[in-house]
Amino acid sequence: MTLLVTGGAGFIGSNFVLDWLAGSDERVINVDKLTYAGNLQNLASLAGDARHVFVQGDIGDASLLASLLAQHQPRAVVNFAAESHVDRSILGPGEFIQTNIVGTFNLLEAVRAYWGGRDSKAKTAFRFLHVSTDEVYGSLSKTDPAFSETNRYEPNSPYSASKAASDHLVRAYHHTYGLPVLTTNCSNNYGPFHFPEKLIPLIIVNAQAGKPLPVYGDGQQIRDWLYVKDHCSAIRRVLEAGSLGETYNVGGWNEKPNLEIVHTVCALLDELRPRADGKPYKDQITYVTDRPGHDRRYAIDASKIEKELGWKPAETFDTGIRKTVQWYLENPDWVASVQSGGYRDWVSKQYGEASAETTHL
Ligand code: NAD
Ligand code: TYD
């Protein structure tokens, strides 16, 4: 049996592939374009492992997808491939439309043609699992209940709007063509292999390099945080037992304001790798201009996946964030390797030329 995964060289996809092959001998075909966010070093431990077949390719390339599906005959496709960073989507939404919307459409078309040609047993067993985000639901006030699967879609950034569009396409392929789809909408992930443009790895990496720790606006925006391996276990569970056409919200019941996250990371670094001058890392916190249209609060009600599929996260925020900080301290080579020229260009656009120079990212 074979699984085809897209975007499996990125943060969540690579964790998924590694965890999958740690628990199963089912082969994984991994199709990834290797944008700035895709890094084969994440999968270095699989070198020479015949169960993992890596193919550099675009989910928008319908003929490549058609030939891979025909050749490997997967029993499921798990779609992680996406442009995933909100700030990049604000500076340049075009790639988000191409990959997240047009790319997902082309992938769905290739999968529909492949699935339509299978025998009835293989057709019934087939699954297309689309990995999405809680950001499609928009922003909550402090007192609103957490997002449930029946919340209206109210995306506010080009990133979340493009993910919302892809979710709708996936839904439509089920209702119109009967494609056996599943969708997961997860909250903010953190953990190993997280690209250091996102809040938690950026804070860890900047703190150690003696650079400013940029907090947008007042730092009181709230996110729900889930350790990446718990997201991966939720995806495995939905793939195994989810009801066709259903969506599942995935979250850790860990709502925290950004400033608290930054303070927690700083305190862990003070403990595990104290500054040479004995001062606390929190002294490096710098308030910077807020993100345009910044969503104030996300919160996930994960009771559906917990009740119907019996899934629960294994990590608390305290255990997960400690593991994460430790991983970054133990893997400076990985951090150095992902900080390529392309990444430095992005930092200078986002934080300004001067800050790019002073932050040396
Ligand atoms: P990421 O940016 O780290 O990785 C994305 C991967 O997709 C990269 O390896 C990249 O090379 C690849 N890719 C991009 N465009 C492609 C294309 N056209 N064809 C093939 N591959 C392409 O993202 P991530 O954080 O790992 O997120 C994975 C998925 O999970 C995304 O769909 C994202 O929307 C969703 N998600 C992320 C989070 C989070 O907190 N990171 C939370 C919920 C949902
Ligand atoms: P991010 O990791 O980009 O994830 P998302 O925007 O998908 O939630 O950001 C998490 C939160 O941290 C978000 O509210 C924006 C904020 N943030 C900062 O305050 N400073 C930063 O440098 C970054 C990258 C994010």
Coordinates of N, CA and C in Angstrom, one line a residue, residues 69 73-75 113-123 126:
L69 N 0.4 9.3 -10.0 CA -0.7 8.5 -9.5 C -0.9 7.2 -10.2
Q73 N -0.1 4.3 -7.7 CA -1.4 3.8 -7.3 C -1.6 3.9 -5.8
P74 N -1.5 5.1 -5.3 CA -1.7 5.3 -3.8 C -3.2 5.0 -3.4
R75 N -3.3 4.6 -2.1 CA -4.7 4.4 -1.6 C -5.2 5.7 -0.9
A113 N -9.5 12.1 -11.8 CA -9.4 11.2 -12.9 C -8.8 9.9 -12.5
Y114 N -7.8 9.9 -11.6 CA -7.2 8.6 -11.2 C -8.2 7.8 -10.4
W115 N -8.9 8.4 -9.5 CA -9.9 7.7 -8.6 C -11.1 7.2 -9.5
G116 N -11.5 7.9 -10.5 CA -12.6 7.5 -11.4 C -12.2 6.2 -12.2
G117 N -11.0 6.0 -12.4 CA -10.5 4.8 -13.1 C -10.2 3.6 -12.3
R118 N -10.4 3.7 -11.0 CA -10.1 2.6 -10.1 C -11.3 1.6 -10.1
D119 N -11.0 0.4 -9.6 CA -12.1 -0.6 -9.5 C -12.9 -0.2 -8.2
S120 N -14.1 -0.8 -8.1 CA -15.0 -0.2 -7.1 C -14.5 -0.4 -5.6
K121 N -13.7 -1.5 -5.4 CA -13.2 -1.7 -4.1 C -12.1 -0.6 -3.7
A122 N -11.3 -0.4 -4.7 CA -10.2 0.7 -4.5 C -10.8 2.0 -4.4
K123 N -11.9 2.3 -5.2 CA -12.6 3.6 -5.1 C -13.2 3.8 -3.7
F126 N -10.4 4.6 -1.2 CA -9.6 5.7 -1.4 C -9.9 6.9 -0.5

